Amino acid sequence: PYKFVVDECPCGETWVYDEVSKTGECYINIATYDDWKKHFESGAVSNKKFILKNSIDFGERNDWPEIDLYNVVIDGNYKRLSGTFHLDGSKHPNGVGLFNSIQQTESGAEAGVKKLLLSLTLNVNNFTPGDTRGVGGLAGYVQGEERSGLYISDIYGGVKVYVNNLKGVMNRYIGAVGGLVGVARYTDFSAIELRGNTTLEIEEPTVTMASDV
């Protein structure tokens, strides 16, 4: 559905034209891991649109920065993000995943992730759930400012999530663990096809479970 016209945008960006809405915008190119680090590994990212130009393999990581997205769009362009992550849940206060959180913080702002392939394994230790703290392959916490304000669509591949030493109370309102996301509010999910499994090692018997996306 897209036409790519590179010369419509500055160097390092791609013009993305949507045949349905008949509109186009410049998206920032993410073609290499260096591009990823430049734009995402500084922490919080706000009010930007990105497009993957190539698949990226993060390898095996024993550390991973906190990455929170606010009013950000990621067009995966049907490229793949892959890697194995060994994470300390206590060091990720906003949720645990490839992204800590993905949020729409302004009504009417476009925010979401689409057309992305995932091949991820998360091994998470020392996780304590909270009302906005979950564990998911893509993100621990996703929320729209308005109903269906955030979208997660056309996501394919495989995700495995292992959580050890989980403590506290976890139900449909407080924390959750899922293959794609942990806690989700005001989010529209469509065309999701993931294969994998979620394994928990419960440390305290007070934990209660609820299924999530």
CSV table of C-alpha atoms in Angstrom, one decimal:
chain,number,residue,atom,x,y,z
A,1,PRO,CA,0.0,0.0,0.0
A,2,TYR,CA,3.0,2.3,0.2
A,3,LYS,CA,5.0,4.2,-2.3
A,4,PHE,CA,8.6,5.2,-1.3
A,5,VAL,CA,10.0,8.4,-2.8
A,6,VAL,CA,13.3,9.0,-1.1
A,7,ASP,CA,13.9,12.5,-2.7
A,8,GLU,CA,10.8,13.9,-1.1
A,9,CYS,CA,12.5,13.9,2.3
A,10,PRO,CA,15.8,14.9,3.9
A,11,CYS,CA,18.7,12.5,3.9
A,12,GLY,CA,18.0,9.6,6.3
A,13,GLU,CA,14.3,9.8,5.8
A,14,THR,CA,11.7,8.1,3.5
A,15,TRP,CA,8.5,9.5,2.2
A,16,VAL,CA,5.7,7.0,3.1
A,17,TYR,CA,2.5,7.4,1.1
A,18,ASP,CA,-0.7,5.8,2.2
A,19,GLU,CA,-2.9,4.9,-0.7
A,20,VAL,CA,-5.9,4.6,1.6
A,21,SER,CA,-5.8,8.1,3.2
A,22,LYS,CA,-4.0,9.6,0.1
A,23,THR,CA,-1.5,11.3,2.4
A,24,GLY,CA,2.2,10.9,3.0
A,25,GLU,CA,4.8,11.8,5.6
A,26,CYS,CA,8.6,11.6,6.1
A,27,TYR,CA,9.6,8.7,8.3
A,28,ILE,CA,13.1,8.4,9.9
A,29,ASN,CA,15.0,5.4,8.4
A,30,ILE,CA,16.2,2.6,10.8
A,31,ALA,CA,18.5,0.6,8.5
A,32,THR,CA,21.2,-0.6,10.9
A,33,TYR,CA,21.8,-1.2,14.6
A,34,ASP,CA,23.7,2.0,14.8
A,35,ASP,CA,20.5,3.8,13.6
A,36,TRP,CA,18.6,2.0,16.3
A,37,LYS,CA,21.0,3.0,19.0
A,38,LYS,CA,21.0,6.6,17.8
A,39,HIS,CA,17.3,7.0,17.9
A,40,PHE,CA,16.0,4.6,20.6
A,41,GLU,CA,18.7,3.8,23.2
A,42,SER,CA,18.7,7.3,24.6
A,43,GLY,CA,15.6,6.5,26.7
A,44,ALA,CA,12.3,8.3,25.9
A,45,VAL,CA,11.3,9.0,22.3
A,46,SER,CA,8.5,11.4,21.5
A,47,ASN,CA,6.5,12.5,18.5
A,48,LYS,CA,8.4,10.8,15.7
A,49,LYS,CA,7.7,8.3,13.0
A,50,PHE,CA,10.2,5.6,12.0
A,51,ILE,CA,10.4,2.9,9.2
A,52,LEU,CA,12.6,-0.2,9.3
A,53,LYS,CA,14.7,-0.5,6.1
A,54,ASN,CA,16.4,-3.7,7.0
A,55,SER,CA,16.0,-6.5,9.6
A,56,ILE,CA,18.1,-6.1,12.7
A,57,ASP,CA,19.5,-8.9,14.9
A,58,PHE,CA,20.4,-7.7,18.4
A,59,GLY,CA,22.2,-10.9,19.2
A,60,GLU,CA,22.3,-12.0,22.9
A,61,ARG,CA,22.2,-9.2,25.4
A,62,ASN,CA,22.7,-9.2,29.1
A,63,ASP,CA,21.6,-5.6,29.4
A,64,TRP,CA,19.1,-3.5,27.6
A,65,PRO,CA,18.2,0.2,28.0
A,66,GLU,CA,14.9,1.5,29.1
A,67,ILE,CA,13.0,2.6,26.0
A,68,ASP,CA,9.7,4.4,26.3
A,69,LEU,CA,7.8,5.6,23.2
A,70,TYR,CA,5.3,8.5,23.4
A,71,ASN,CA,3.2,9.4,20.4
A,72,VAL,CA,5.6,7.4,18.2
A,73,VAL,CA,4.8,5.3,15.1
A,74,ILE,CA,7.0,2.4,14.0
A,75,ASP,CA,6.4,1.0,10.5
A,76,GLY,CA,8.2,-2.3,10.5
A,77,ASN,CA,8.0,-2.5,6.7
A,78,TYR,CA,7.7,-6.3,7.2
A,79,LYS,CA,11.3,-6.4,8.5
A,80,ARG,CA,12.4,-8.5,11.4
A,81,LEU,CA,13.7,-7.6,14.9
A,82,SER,CA,15.4,-10.6,16.6
A,83,GLY,CA,17.5,-11.3,19.7
A,84,THR,CA,17.8,-12.9,23.1
A,85,PHE,CA,17.6,-10.7,26.2
A,86,HIS,CA,18.5,-11.5,29.8
A,87,LEU,CA,16.9,-8.7,31.8
A,88,ASP,CA,16.7,-7.7,35.5
A,89,GLY,CA,13.1,-6.6,35.9
A,90,SER,CA,13.9,-4.4,38.9
A,91,LYS,CA,15.8,-2.1,36.6
A,92,HIS,CA,12.9,-1.5,34.3
A,93,PRO,CA,10.2,0.5,36.2
A,94,ASN,CA,7.9,1.1,33.3
A,95,GLY,CA,7.6,-2.5,32.1
A,96,VAL,CA,9.9,-5.0,30.5
A,97,GLY,CA,10.2,-5.8,26.8
A,98,LEU,CA,11.9,-4.7,23.7
A,99,PHE,CA,10.3,-1.4,24.6
A,100,ASN,CA,9.4,-0.7,28.3
A,101,SER,CA,6.2,1.1,27.2
A,102,ILE,CA,4.4,2.4,24.1
A,103,GLN,CA,2.0,5.2,24.9
A,104,GLN,CA,-0.3,7.7,23.2
A,105,THR,CA,-0.2,10.7,25.6
A,106,GLU,CA,-2.1,13.2,23.5
A,107,SER,CA,-5.6,12.8,22.2
A,108,GLY,CA,-5.6,12.6,18.4
A,109,ALA,CA,-1.9,11.9,18.1
A,110,GLU,CA,-1.0,8.8,16.0
A,111,ALA,CA,0.8,6.2,18.0
A,112,GLY,CA,1.5,2.5,17.3
A,113,VAL,CA,3.5,-0.3,15.8
A,114,LYS,CA,2.7,-2.1,12.5
A,115,LYS,CA,4.0,-4.5,9.9
A,116,LEU,CA,6.7,-5.9,12.1
A,117,LEU,CA,8.2,-9.4,12.3
A,118,LEU,CA,9.6,-10.5,15.7
A,119,SER,CA,11.9,-13.3,16.7
A,120,LEU,CA,12.5,-12.6,20.4
A,121,THR,CA,13.4,-14.5,23.6
A,122,LEU,CA,13.1,-12.7,26.9
A,123,ASN,CA,14.5,-14.1,30.1
A,124,VAL,CA,13.4,-11.8,33.0
A,125,ASN,CA,14.4,-12.1,36.6
A,126,ASN,CA,13.2,-10.3,39.7
A,127,PHE,CA,9.9,-8.9,38.3
A,128,THR,CA,7.3,-7.3,40.6
A,129,PRO,CA,4.0,-6.5,38.8
A,130,GLY,CA,2.3,-3.1,39.0
A,131,ASP,CA,-0.7,-1.4,37.6
A,132,THR,CA,1.4,-0.2,34.7
A,133,ARG,CA,4.1,-2.8,34.9
A,134,GLY,CA,4.0,-5.9,32.8
A,135,VAL,CA,6.3,-8.1,30.7
A,136,GLY,CA,5.9,-8.6,27.0
A,137,GLY,CA,8.1,-9.4,24.0
A,138,LEU,CA,7.2,-6.1,22.3
A,139,ALA,CA,6.4,-4.0,25.3
A,140,GLY,CA,5.6,-4.4,29.0
A,141,TYR,CA,3.0,-1.6,29.0
A,142,VAL,CA,0.9,-0.1,26.2
A,143,GLN,CA,-1.8,2.6,26.6
A,144,GLY,CA,-3.8,5.0,24.5
A,145,GLU,CA,-4.9,8.4,25.8
A,146,GLU,CA,-8.3,7.7,24.3
A,147,ARG,CA,-10.2,4.5,23.4
A,148,SER,CA,-8.3,2.6,20.6
A,149,GLY,CA,-5.9,5.6,20.5
A,150,LEU,CA,-2.9,3.3,20.2
A,151,TYR,CA,-2.7,0.5,17.7
A,152,ILE,CA,-0.6,-2.7,17.4
A,153,SER,CA,-1.2,-4.3,14.0
A,154,ASP,CA,0.3,-6.8,11.5
A,155,ILE,CA,2.7,-8.4,13.9
A,156,TYR,CA,4.1,-11.8,13.0
A,157,GLY,CA,6.8,-14.2,14.1
A,158,GLY,CA,7.7,-15.9,17.3
A,159,VAL,CA,8.2,-14.7,20.9
A,160,LYS,CA,9.3,-16.7,24.0
A,161,VAL,CA,9.0,-15.1,27.4
A,162,TYR,CA,10.4,-16.6,30.6
A,163,VAL,CA,9.9,-14.9,34.0
A,164,ASN,CA,11.7,-16.1,37.1
A,165,ASN,CA,11.4,-15.0,40.7
A,166,LEU,CA,8.1,-13.2,40.1
A,167,LYS,CA,6.8,-11.5,43.2
A,168,GLY,CA,3.5,-9.8,44.3
A,169,VAL,CA,0.0,-9.8,43.1
A,170,MET,CA,-0.9,-10.1,39.4
A,171,ASN,CA,-4.3,-10.0,37.9
A,172,ARG,CA,-6.1,-8.3,35.0
A,173,TYR,CA,-5.7,-5.0,36.7
A,174,ILE,CA,-2.2,-5.3,38.3
A,175,GLY,CA,0.6,-6.4,36.0
A,176,ALA,CA,0.5,-9.2,33.4
A,177,VAL,CA,2.9,-11.3,31.3
A,178,GLY,CA,2.3,-12.0,27.7
A,179,GLY,CA,4.1,-12.9,24.5
A,180,LEU,CA,3.4,-9.6,22.8
A,181,VAL,CA,2.6,-7.1,25.6
A,182,GLY,CA,2.0,-7.2,29.3
A,183,VAL,CA,-0.5,-4.6,30.4
A,184,ALA,CA,-2.7,-3.0,27.7
A,185,ARG,CA,-5.2,-0.2,27.9
A,186,TYR,CA,-7.1,1.7,25.2
A,187,THR,CA,-5.2,-0.2,22.5
A,188,ASP,CA,-6.5,-1.6,19.3
A,189,PHE,CA,-5.0,-5.0,18.3
A,190,SER,CA,-5.4,-6.5,14.8
A,191,ALA,CA,-3.7,-9.1,12.6
A,192,ILE,CA,-1.5,-10.6,15.3
A,193,GLU,CA,0.1,-14.0,14.6
A,194,LEU,CA,2.8,-15.1,17.0
A,195,ARG,CA,4.1,-18.5,18.0
A,196,GLY,CA,5.9,-19.1,21.2
A,197,ASN,CA,5.4,-19.6,24.9
A,198,THR,CA,5.3,-17.9,28.2
A,199,THR,CA,6.8,-19.5,31.3
A,200,LEU,CA,6.6,-18.2,34.9
A,201,GLU,CA,8.4,-19.3,38.0
A,202,ILE,CA,6.3,-18.0,40.9
A,203,GLU,CA,8.2,-17.2,44.1
A,204,GLU,CA,5.3,-16.2,46.3
A,205,PRO,CA,2.0,-18.1,46.4
A,206,THR,CA,-0.1,-14.8,46.6
A,207,VAL,CA,0.3,-14.3,42.8
A,208,THR,CA,-2.9,-14.5,40.8
A,209,MET,CA,-2.9,-14.9,37.1
A,210,ALA,CA,-5.0,-13.5,34.2
A,211,SER,CA,-4.6,-13.9,30.5
A,212,ASP,CA,-3.7,-10.9,28.4
A,213,VAL,CA,-2.7,-10.2,24.8
